[in-house]
Each structure stands twice: as C-alpha cells, then as structure tokens.
Amino acid sequence: MKHKIAPSLLAANFMNLQKEIEMINASEADWLHLDIMDGVFVPNISFGFPVIESLKNHCTKPLDVHLMIVEPQKFIPEVAACGAYMMNVHYEACIHLHRTVAAIKEAGMKAGVTLNPHTPIALLEDILCDLDMVLLMSVDPGYGGQHFIEHSVDKTARLKEMILRQGTDTLIEVDGGVNMETAKRLLEVGADVLVAGNFVFRADDPKQVIRDLKDL
Ligand code: DX5
Ligand code: ZN
C-alpha cells in the first residue's frame, strides 16, 4: 500500500480557513489531520467541534481527528457528528481502552490509539488486534513546529515488527516534526501515514510539498 499524507490543520492560517481547505482538496493529501487540545492533557488549547463542524462539508478528504484531551470517551458522539473518519485517543488518557475503542467503532468511526513519545509500544500488545491505527507521537503533544525525537524511528520499526508478528492490518501513523528527511526514514521502517503541519502549511508551495511527500 502506498503511504498516506495527512497535513495537520494546526499550522494553517485560521484567518483564511476556506482557502486552506481548498488547497487541501486540490492537493494529493490523503487525510486532513485535526488536533483538538484541552489545556489539561496538553499545555495548550487549539480548536474544538464548532470549527470541525464548519469545515466538514467543505473538506473532501477523510478527517483524522487527534484528541489530546482527558476523558476522550465522553466526546465520541460529538466526534462522530463532525463526520470523522478516524478518531485517535491517547493511551495515557484512557483507563478502559478496550471499551473506548469498541464505542468508537460502534459510532461508525475507525479507532486509533496514540502513544506519547515515552509510552512503550509493548503496552498495546493485548489490544493491537482491535486497533485500526496506532498513532506514534514523535514530539511531546501540544504544539506544532517542534523538533523530531530521533528515537521515534526505532519505535516505528519495532511497532511494525509487532504488527507483522501478530498478523494484524493496523496502520502506523507518525506525528510531529515530519519533514522530507524524517519522512523518508519513517517510511523505510514501516510508517503508513505521516502527519505534517508546519512543513506543509508554512511552505511557499504547500501542494508541491504534499506531492513531494507522496513521492517518497
Ligand atoms: C502536536 C500535534 C501535531 C502537530 C504537528 O501536538 O499532534 O499534529 O500539528 O505539527 P508539526 O508537523 O509542525 O510538528
Ligand atoms: Zn496530531
């Protein structure tokens, strides 16, 4: 399967969201990545459901929603109502992860589980078979434009091994500090989906950058 690119709207120009969505629609992006932050789970607040509601009928790409919030299970109906394709919850924010994953699927979405950089992949051994995707954070979540944590390449490789060993079809998405150089190394070790915020939206020609990332 050809890898997917999911530009992160966090780095977009919010004064001109319509233009940014039109750029995404016209690009080779596979998904649009949406970062919801609550100022509790992460030390920052981004945007919430009204923003996603207002763009959902204009964006032609599947919505990949990344919830950096405590108690994400409380908002499954709201995320589903936003038309999300994938709902990603943090492992660190879920006590009853199996129940939450089942509820996400029940609501008609794909289920992704996100790991902070310091959270070992071994903690997913007993739930991997139920996951559509694992989202590996390659920066501490909360802000765009941070420096890529090198260890993420080795972590991606080990997660790929675990997926092959268990024979699941779980996707691996990596988020944070993705650029042409880190993207290449992540794809070599088995990443399926790459999130890119600043590298795409702050470029002179974002569509070309997306095309370049797709061509890797
Ligand atoms: C960080 C977010 C990321 C962020 C990535 O907490 O989860 O999705 O937008 O931004 P870049 O690609 O600029 O590191
Ligand atoms: Zn994200």
Coordinates of C-alpha atoms and ligand atoms in Angstrom, one line a residue:
M1 CA 0.0 0.0 0.0
K2 CA 1.2 3.5 -0.9
H3 CA 1.8 5.6 2.2
K4 CA -0.7 8.4 3.1
I5 CA -0.1 12.0 3.9
A6 CA -2.2 13.8 6.5
P7 CA -1.5 17.6 6.7
S8 CA -2.2 19.0 10.2
L9 CA -4.6 22.0 10.2
L10 CA -2.9 23.2 13.4
A11 CA -0.3 25.0 11.3
A12 CA -2.8 26.6 8.8
N13 CA -3.8 30.2 8.6
F14 CA -7.0 30.4 10.6
M15 CA -7.9 33.8 9.2
N16 CA -8.3 32.0 5.8
L17 CA -9.6 28.6 6.6
Q18 CA -11.6 28.3 3.4
K19 CA -8.6 28.9 1.2
E20 CA -6.6 26.3 3.3
I21 CA -9.3 23.7 2.9
E22 CA -9.5 24.4 -0.9
M23 CA -5.7 23.9 -1.1
I24 CA -6.1 20.5 0.8
N25 CA -8.9 19.5 -1.5
A26 CA -6.9 20.3 -4.6
S27 CA -3.8 18.5 -3.3
E28 CA -2.7 14.9 -3.1
A29 CA -3.2 14.8 0.6
D30 CA -5.0 11.6 1.7
W31 CA -6.5 12.8 5.0
L32 CA -6.8 16.1 6.9
H33 CA -5.4 15.8 10.5
L34 CA -7.3 17.8 13.2
D35 CA -5.7 18.4 16.6
I36 CA -8.0 19.0 19.5
M37 CA -6.3 20.2 22.7
D38 CA -7.9 20.9 26.1
G39 CA -5.2 22.7 28.1
V40 CA -5.3 19.8 30.6
F41 CA -3.9 16.7 28.9
V42 CA -1.5 19.0 27.0
P43 CA -0.3 22.5 27.9
N44 CA -2.1 24.2 25.0
I45 CA -5.7 24.8 23.7
S46 CA -6.4 24.6 20.0
F47 CA -9.8 24.4 18.3
G48 CA -12.9 22.4 19.0
F49 CA -16.0 20.9 17.5
P50 CA -17.6 24.1 16.0
V51 CA -14.5 24.6 13.8
I52 CA -14.6 20.9 12.6
E53 CA -18.4 21.2 12.1
S54 CA -17.9 24.2 9.9
L55 CA -15.3 22.6 7.6
K56 CA -16.7 19.1 7.4
N57 CA -18.9 19.7 4.4
H58 CA -16.2 21.6 2.5
C59 CA -13.3 19.2 3.0
T60 CA -13.3 16.4 0.5
K61 CA -10.6 14.4 2.4
P62 CA -11.3 12.0 5.3
L63 CA -11.0 13.7 8.7
D64 CA -8.3 12.2 11.0
V65 CA -9.2 13.6 14.5
H66 CA -6.5 13.5 17.1
L67 CA -7.9 14.2 20.6
M68 CA -5.3 15.5 23.1
I69 CA -7.8 15.7 25.9
V70 CA -8.6 13.9 29.1
E71 CA -11.6 11.6 29.1
P72 CA -11.9 11.4 25.3
Q73 CA -14.6 8.7 25.6
K74 CA -17.0 11.4 26.7
F75 CA -16.9 13.0 23.3
I76 CA -17.4 10.1 20.9
P77 CA -20.8 11.3 19.8
E78 CA -19.5 14.8 19.1
V79 CA -16.5 13.5 17.1
A80 CA -18.8 11.2 15.1
A81 CA -21.2 14.1 14.4
C82 CA -18.2 16.0 13.0
G83 CA -18.0 13.3 10.3
A84 CA -14.7 12.0 11.5
Y85 CA -13.2 9.0 9.6
M86 CA -10.6 8.2 12.3
M87 CA -10.8 9.0 16.0
N88 CA -7.5 8.9 17.8
V89 CA -7.5 8.8 21.6
H90 CA -4.4 8.8 23.8
Y91 CA -3.4 5.6 25.6
E92 CA -2.4 7.8 28.5
A93 CA -5.9 9.4 28.7
C94 CA -7.9 6.1 28.7
I95 CA -8.5 3.8 31.7
H96 CA -10.8 1.4 29.9
L97 CA -9.2 1.5 26.5
H98 CA -11.0 -1.6 25.1
R99 CA -14.4 -0.1 26.0
T100 CA -13.5 3.2 24.4
V101 CA -12.2 1.5 21.2
A102 CA -15.4 -0.5 20.9
A103 CA -17.5 2.6 21.4
I104 CA -15.6 4.5 18.7
K105 CA -16.2 1.6 16.2
E106 CA -19.9 1.4 17.3
A107 CA -20.2 5.1 16.4
G108 CA -19.1 4.3 12.9
M109 CA -15.5 5.5 13.0
K110 CA -12.1 3.9 12.7
A111 CA -10.3 3.6 16.0
G112 CA -6.8 4.9 16.5
V113 CA -4.7 4.8 19.7
T114 CA -2.0 7.4 20.3
L115 CA 1.2 6.9 22.3
N116 CA 3.2 9.7 23.8
P117 CA 7.0 9.5 22.9
H118 CA 7.8 7.9 26.3
T119 CA 5.0 5.3 26.3
P120 CA 6.3 1.9 25.3
I121 CA 4.6 0.1 22.4
A122 CA 4.5 -3.1 24.5
L123 CA 1.5 -1.6 26.3
L124 CA -0.5 -2.3 23.1
E125 CA 0.3 -6.0 22.9
D126 CA -3.1 -7.0 24.1
I127 CA -5.2 -4.6 22.1
L128 CA -3.4 -4.3 18.8
C129 CA -5.8 -6.7 17.1
D130 CA -8.7 -4.3 17.8
L131 CA -7.0 -1.2 16.5
D132 CA -7.3 0.3 13.0
M133 CA -4.3 2.5 13.7
V134 CA -1.6 3.3 16.2
L135 CA -0.5 7.0 16.2
L136 CA 3.0 7.4 17.4
M137 CA 3.9 10.9 18.7
S138 CA 7.4 11.9 17.6
V139 CA 7.2 15.1 19.7
D140 CA 5.5 15.7 23.1
P141 CA 2.0 16.6 22.0
G142 CA 0.7 20.2 22.5
Y143 CA 2.5 22.3 19.8
G144 CA 3.3 22.2 16.2
G145 CA 6.8 23.0 14.9
Q146 CA 8.8 21.0 17.5
H147 CA 12.0 19.1 16.9
F148 CA 11.6 15.4 15.9
I149 CA 12.5 12.9 18.6
E150 CA 15.0 10.6 16.9
H151 CA 14.0 7.5 18.9
S152 CA 10.7 7.5 17.0
V153 CA 12.3 5.8 14.0
D154 CA 13.4 2.8 16.1
K155 CA 10.0 2.8 17.8
T156 CA 8.2 2.8 14.5
A157 CA 10.4 -0.2 13.3
R158 CA 9.6 -2.1 16.5
L159 CA 5.8 -1.4 16.2
K160 CA 5.9 -2.7 12.6
E161 CA 7.6 -5.9 13.8
M162 CA 4.8 -6.3 16.4
I163 CA 2.1 -5.8 13.8
L164 CA 3.7 -8.3 11.4
R165 CA 4.2 -10.8 14.3
Q166 CA 0.6 -10.6 15.3
G167 CA -0.6 -10.5 11.7
T168 CA -2.9 -7.5 12.2
D169 CA -3.6 -4.9 9.5
T170 CA -3.1 -2.0 11.9
L171 CA -1.8 1.2 10.3
I172 CA 1.1 3.2 11.8
E173 CA 0.8 6.9 11.8
V174 CA 3.6 9.2 13.0
D175 CA 3.0 12.8 14.1
G176 CA 5.4 15.6 14.9
G177 CA 8.5 17.1 13.3
V178 CA 7.9 15.4 10.0
N179 CA 9.9 16.8 7.1
M180 CA 11.4 15.3 3.9
E181 CA 14.3 13.8 5.8
T182 CA 12.4 12.3 8.8
A183 CA 9.6 11.2 6.5
K184 CA 12.0 9.2 4.4
R185 CA 13.4 7.3 7.4
L186 CA 10.0 6.7 8.9
L187 CA 8.7 5.2 5.6
E188 CA 11.7 3.0 5.3
V189 CA 10.9 1.3 8.7
G190 CA 7.2 0.8 8.0
A191 CA 5.2 4.0 8.7
D192 CA 1.9 4.1 6.7
V193 CA 0.6 7.6 7.4
L194 CA 2.6 10.7 8.0
V195 CA 1.2 13.9 9.7
A196 CA 2.9 17.1 8.7
G197 CA 1.9 20.6 10.0
N198 CA 4.5 23.3 9.6
F199 CA 6.4 21.5 6.9
V200 CA 3.3 21.7 4.7
F201 CA 1.4 24.8 5.7
R202 CA 4.4 27.1 6.1
A203 CA 5.9 26.2 2.8
D204 CA 5.8 28.6 -0.2
D205 CA 4.0 25.9 -2.2
P206 CA 2.1 23.5 0.2
K207 CA 0.6 21.5 -2.6
Q208 CA 4.1 20.7 -4.1
V209 CA 5.4 19.8 -0.6
I210 CA 2.4 17.3 -0.2
R211 CA 3.3 15.9 -3.7
D212 CA 6.9 15.6 -2.7
L213 CA 6.0 13.7 0.5
K214 CA 3.7 11.4 -1.5
D215 CA 6.5 10.7 -4.0
L216 CA 8.9 9.5 -1.3
Ligands
DX5_1 C1 1.2 18.1 18.0 C2 0.1 17.8 17.0 C3 0.6 17.6 15.7 C4 1.2 18.9 15.1 C5 2.3 18.5 14.2 O1 0.7 18.1 19.3 O2 -0.4 16.5 17.4 O3 -0.3 17.1 14.8 O4 0.3 19.7 14.4 O5 3.0 19.7 13.7 P1 4.4 19.6 13.0 O6 4.3 18.8 11.8 O7 4.6 21.1 12.7 O8 5.4 19.1 14.0
ZN2 ZN -1.7 15.5 15.8

